[in-house]
Coordinates of C-alpha atoms in Angstrom, one line a residue:
M5 CA 0.0 0.0 0.0
D6 CA 1.5 3.4 -1.0
S7 CA 1.6 6.4 1.3
S8 CA -1.3 8.2 -0.3
S9 CA -3.6 5.2 0.1
R10 CA -2.5 4.8 3.7
Q11 CA -3.2 8.4 4.4
C12 CA -6.7 8.2 2.8
I13 CA -7.6 5.3 5.0
Q14 CA -6.1 7.0 8.1
L15 CA -8.2 10.2 7.3
L16 CA -11.4 8.1 6.9
I17 CA -10.8 6.4 10.3
A18 CA -10.0 9.7 11.9
V19 CA -13.2 11.4 10.6
T20 CA -15.4 8.4 11.5
V21 CA -14.1 8.1 15.0
A22 CA -14.1 11.9 15.7
F23 CA -17.7 12.1 14.4
F24 CA -19.1 9.4 16.7
I25 CA -17.3 10.7 19.7
A26 CA -18.4 14.3 19.1
F27 CA -22.0 13.2 18.4
R28 CA -22.0 11.1 21.6
A29 CA -20.5 14.0 23.7
H30 CA -23.1 16.4 22.4
K31 CA -25.9 13.9 23.2
R32 CA -24.6 13.4 26.7
K33 CA -24.2 17.2 27.1
S34 CA -20.4 17.1 27.6
L35 CA -20.2 19.5 24.7
N36 CA -22.7 22.0 23.4
T37 CA -23.2 22.4 19.6
S38 CA -20.2 24.7 19.0
G39 CA -18.1 22.5 21.3
A40 CA -19.0 19.4 19.4
L41 CA -18.1 20.9 16.1
A42 CA -14.8 22.2 17.4
G43 CA -14.2 18.9 19.1
F44 CA -14.8 17.0 15.9
V45 CA -12.2 19.0 14.0
V46 CA -9.6 18.7 16.7
M47 CA -10.1 15.0 17.3
A48 CA -10.0 14.2 13.6
L49 CA -6.8 16.2 13.2
H50 CA -5.1 14.4 16.1
I51 CA -6.1 10.9 15.1
F52 CA -5.1 11.6 11.5
V53 CA -1.6 12.9 12.3
G54 CA -0.8 10.0 14.7
S55 CA -2.6 7.5 16.9
R56 CA -0.4 8.5 19.9
F57 CA -1.7 12.1 19.7
G58 CA -5.3 10.8 19.3
A59 CA -4.8 8.5 22.3
M60 CA -3.6 11.4 24.5
L61 CA -6.5 13.6 23.5
L62 CA -9.1 10.9 24.0
A63 CA -7.6 9.9 27.4
F64 CA -7.9 13.5 28.5
F65 CA -11.4 14.0 27.1
F66 CA -13.0 10.7 28.4
T67 CA -11.5 10.9 31.9
S68 CA -12.1 14.6 32.4
S69 CA -15.7 14.3 31.1
K70 CA -16.3 11.4 33.5
L71 CA -14.9 13.2 36.5
T72 CA -16.7 16.5 35.7
K73 CA -20.0 14.7 36.1
M74 CA -19.1 13.3 39.5
G75 CA -20.6 14.9 42.5
E76 CA -22.6 17.5 40.5
D77 CA -24.9 18.3 43.4
K78 CA -22.0 19.3 45.6
K79 CA -20.2 21.2 42.8
R80 CA -23.4 23.1 41.9
K81 CA -23.4 24.6 45.4
I82 CA -19.6 25.4 45.5
D83 CA -18.3 26.0 42.0
P84 CA -19.0 29.5 40.5
E85 CA -18.1 28.2 37.0
F86 CA -20.4 25.2 37.3
K87 CA -22.2 24.1 34.2
E88 CA -24.8 21.3 34.0
G89 CA -23.0 18.1 32.8
G90 CA -19.8 20.1 32.6
Q91 CA -20.9 21.2 29.1
R92 CA -18.1 22.9 27.2
N93 CA -18.3 25.3 24.2
W94 CA -15.9 25.8 21.3
L95 CA -13.8 28.4 23.2
Q96 CA -13.1 25.9 26.0
V97 CA -12.4 23.1 23.5
L98 CA -9.8 25.3 21.8
A99 CA -8.4 26.6 25.1
N100 CA -7.7 22.9 26.0
S101 CA -6.6 21.7 22.6
G102 CA -5.7 24.6 20.3
T103 CA -2.0 24.8 21.1
A104 CA -1.7 21.0 20.7
S105 CA -3.5 21.2 17.4
V106 CA -0.9 23.6 16.1
L107 CA 1.9 21.4 17.3
V108 CA 0.5 18.2 15.7
V109 CA 0.2 20.0 12.4
I110 CA 3.9 21.1 12.7
I111 CA 4.9 17.5 13.6
W112 CA 2.9 16.1 10.6
V113 CA 4.8 18.5 8.3
L114 CA 8.2 17.7 9.8
T115 CA 7.7 13.9 9.9
E116 CA 5.9 13.7 6.5
G117 CA 3.1 11.8 8.2
Q118 CA 5.3 9.1 9.8
D119 CA 5.3 8.2 13.5
K120 CA 8.6 9.1 15.1
C121 CA 10.1 8.1 18.4
L122 CA 11.4 10.7 20.8
N123 CA 15.0 10.9 19.8
S124 CA 16.9 14.2 19.8
K125 CA 19.9 12.6 18.0
E126 CA 17.6 11.9 15.0
S127 CA 15.7 15.1 15.2
G128 CA 15.7 17.6 18.1
L129 CA 13.0 19.6 16.5
I130 CA 10.5 16.7 16.2
T131 CA 11.3 15.6 19.8
F132 CA 10.8 19.2 21.0
F133 CA 7.3 19.4 19.5
I134 CA 6.2 15.9 20.5
G135 CA 7.3 16.7 24.0
G136 CA 5.1 19.8 23.8
V137 CA 2.0 17.8 23.0
I138 CA 2.7 15.4 25.9
G139 CA 3.1 18.4 28.3
H140 CA 0.0 20.0 26.9
Y141 CA -2.3 17.2 27.6
S142 CA -0.6 16.3 30.9
C143 CA -1.3 19.8 32.1
C144 CA -4.9 19.8 30.8
N145 CA -5.7 16.4 32.4
G146 CA -3.8 17.3 35.6
D147 CA -5.7 20.6 36.1
T148 CA -9.1 18.9 35.4
W149 CA -8.5 15.9 37.7
S150 CA -7.2 18.2 40.4
S151 CA -10.1 20.6 40.2
E152 CA -12.9 18.0 39.9
L153 CA -11.6 15.6 42.6
G154 CA -10.1 18.3 44.9
I155 CA -13.4 20.1 45.3
L156 CA -15.0 16.8 46.4
S157 CA -12.3 16.0 48.8
D158 CA -12.8 16.2 52.6
D159 CA -9.3 17.9 52.8
Q160 CA -9.3 21.6 53.8
P161 CA -8.3 23.6 50.8
R162 CA -5.4 26.0 51.3
L163 CA -4.4 29.0 49.1
I164 CA -1.2 28.0 47.3
T165 CA 0.4 31.4 47.8
T166 CA -0.1 31.6 51.6
F167 CA -1.2 28.1 52.7
K168 CA -4.0 29.7 54.6
P169 CA -7.3 27.7 54.7
V170 CA -9.8 29.0 52.2
R171 CA -13.4 28.1 51.1
R172 CA -14.0 25.3 48.6
G173 CA -14.1 26.6 45.1
T174 CA -11.5 29.3 45.7
N175 CA -9.2 29.9 42.7
G176 CA -5.7 28.8 43.8
G177 CA -7.0 26.6 46.6
V178 CA -5.2 23.2 46.7
T179 CA -5.6 20.0 48.6
K180 CA -3.3 16.9 48.9
A181 CA -5.9 14.9 47.1
G182 CA -6.1 17.4 44.3
L183 CA -2.3 17.5 43.8
L184 CA -2.1 13.6 43.8
A185 CA -4.9 13.6 41.3
A186 CA -3.0 15.9 39.0
A187 CA 0.1 13.7 39.1
A188 CA -2.1 10.6 38.4
A189 CA -3.8 12.4 35.5
G190 CA -0.4 13.1 33.9
S191 CA 0.6 9.5 34.3
V192 CA -2.5 8.4 32.3
I193 CA -1.4 10.7 29.4
G194 CA 2.1 9.2 29.6
V195 CA 0.8 5.6 29.6
S196 CA -1.6 6.3 26.6
F197 CA 1.3 7.7 24.6
V198 CA 3.7 4.9 25.4
L199 CA 1.2 2.1 24.8
L200 CA 0.1 3.4 21.4
G201 CA 3.8 4.1 20.6
L202 CA 4.7 0.5 21.1
L203 CA 2.2 -0.5 18.5
T204 CA 2.7 2.2 15.9
T205 CA 6.3 3.4 16.0
K206 CA 9.5 1.6 14.8
C207 CA 12.8 2.4 16.5
G208 CA 15.8 0.6 18.0
F209 CA 15.4 -1.3 21.2
D210 CA 17.4 1.2 23.3
I211 CA 15.3 4.1 21.9
A212 CA 12.0 2.2 22.4
L213 CA 12.9 1.3 26.0
K214 CA 13.7 5.0 26.7
Q215 CA 10.2 6.0 25.6
L216 CA 9.0 4.6 29.0
L217 CA 10.5 7.8 30.6
V218 CA 7.5 9.6 29.1
I219 CA 5.4 8.2 31.9
P220 CA 7.3 10.0 34.8
I221 CA 7.8 13.1 32.7
A222 CA 4.0 13.3 32.0
T223 CA 3.3 12.6 35.7
F224 CA 5.5 15.5 36.7
A225 CA 4.0 17.7 33.9
G226 CA 0.5 17.0 35.2
L227 CA 1.5 18.1 38.7
C228 CA 3.5 21.1 37.5
G229 CA 0.6 22.3 35.3
S230 CA -1.8 22.1 38.2
V231 CA 0.5 24.1 40.4
I232 CA 1.1 26.8 37.8
D233 CA -2.7 27.0 37.2
S234 CA -3.3 27.4 41.0
L235 CA -0.6 30.1 41.3
L236 CA -2.2 32.0 38.4
G237 CA -5.7 31.5 39.9
A238 CA -4.6 32.7 43.3
T239 CA -3.0 35.9 42.0
L240 CA -4.5 37.0 38.7
Q241 CA -8.0 35.6 39.0
F242 CA -10.5 37.2 41.4
T243 CA -12.3 35.1 44.0
G244 CA -14.8 36.4 46.5
F245 CA -17.6 35.3 48.8
C246 CA -21.1 36.6 48.1
S247 CA -23.0 37.2 51.4
V248 CA -26.4 37.1 49.6
R249 CA -25.9 33.9 47.6
Q250 CA -23.7 32.4 50.3
K251 CA -21.4 31.1 47.6
V252 CA -17.9 31.6 46.3
V253 CA -18.0 33.8 43.1
G254 CA -15.5 34.9 40.5
K255 CA -16.6 38.5 40.0
P256 CA -16.4 41.4 42.5
G257 CA -19.6 43.2 43.6
P258 CA -21.2 45.2 46.4
T259 CA -22.1 42.1 48.4
V260 CA -18.9 40.2 47.6
K261 CA -16.0 40.0 50.1
K262 CA -12.6 39.4 48.4
I263 CA -10.8 36.2 49.2
S264 CA -7.9 36.4 46.8
G265 CA -6.6 37.6 43.4
V266 CA -7.3 40.4 41.0
S267 CA -9.6 40.5 37.9
I268 CA -6.9 40.2 35.2
L269 CA -7.4 36.7 33.8
D270 CA -10.6 34.6 33.5
N271 CA -10.7 30.8 33.9
N272 CA -10.0 30.2 30.2
A273 CA -7.0 32.6 30.2
V274 CA -5.6 31.0 33.3
N275 CA -5.9 27.5 31.6
L276 CA -4.3 28.8 28.4
V277 CA -1.3 30.4 30.2
S278 CA -0.6 27.3 32.4
I279 CA -0.9 25.1 29.3
L280 CA 1.6 27.2 27.3
L281 CA 4.1 27.3 30.2
T282 CA 3.8 23.5 30.9
T283 CA 4.1 22.8 27.1
I284 CA 7.3 24.8 26.8
L285 CA 8.9 23.3 30.0
T286 CA 8.0 19.7 28.9
S287 CA 9.4 20.3 25.4
I288 CA 12.7 21.4 26.8
A289 CA 12.8 18.5 29.2
C290 CA 12.2 16.0 26.4
L291 CA 14.8 17.6 24.2
Y292 CA 17.5 17.0 26.9
I293 CA 16.2 13.7 28.2
F294 CA 15.8 12.0 24.9

């Protein structure tokens, strides 16, 4: 089978899988209409470029969607950003996958559609960009797991900048359970990359064995991304307590007492900045490690 025929089949598989997942997510209210359309494009792109990238995206999407639906009654009372079913729109989809989408396109151009192992000796540039995708989804998954499980934890949240106890739902509030969840979430991304890589990439035994280091790297990236997100949330994102609604809120007002932060970044902007920083740091780490 020549390369053009193989790519046509790969494109057909990518479009089919992406369509069914986006349709299912829309039906289950994980994504609204705009989110489903954006999700379809992003998923099809990742799966077409490489199964490892599709695996990381889907590991993030399925696990985070499942956790978002856990404990909805409790989250509804606490979380100022709560949406029924955790429904996401196109902006949130792109905030969580836009950077990675650009990176996988660059990787596709550099590799000419071939799956490549992380190997700086062969190509530092390809290794750098693949590392960026790993860091991207480790951060996204780590932040989501940390937020969704941390808010349900019985641990007392503490503001990451002062370690003082704060109300649940406070931006920048962390718990031990949340930080452990972030690390675990990163490891899931690492495992999905490695497992699919064993099936789809061809490289020497030593190089293939070294790919296992992706798991601890992704684990650390998940934790690092969550910490960066919390630091940004505690300082550049406003959190207050509304005396009328008796609830933590994300906007200042006459009945709102400030808890932390200033109104510079919203939740999407905080996510984007933490993703970019974690992506860059993981890219550099992979360049030197591999």
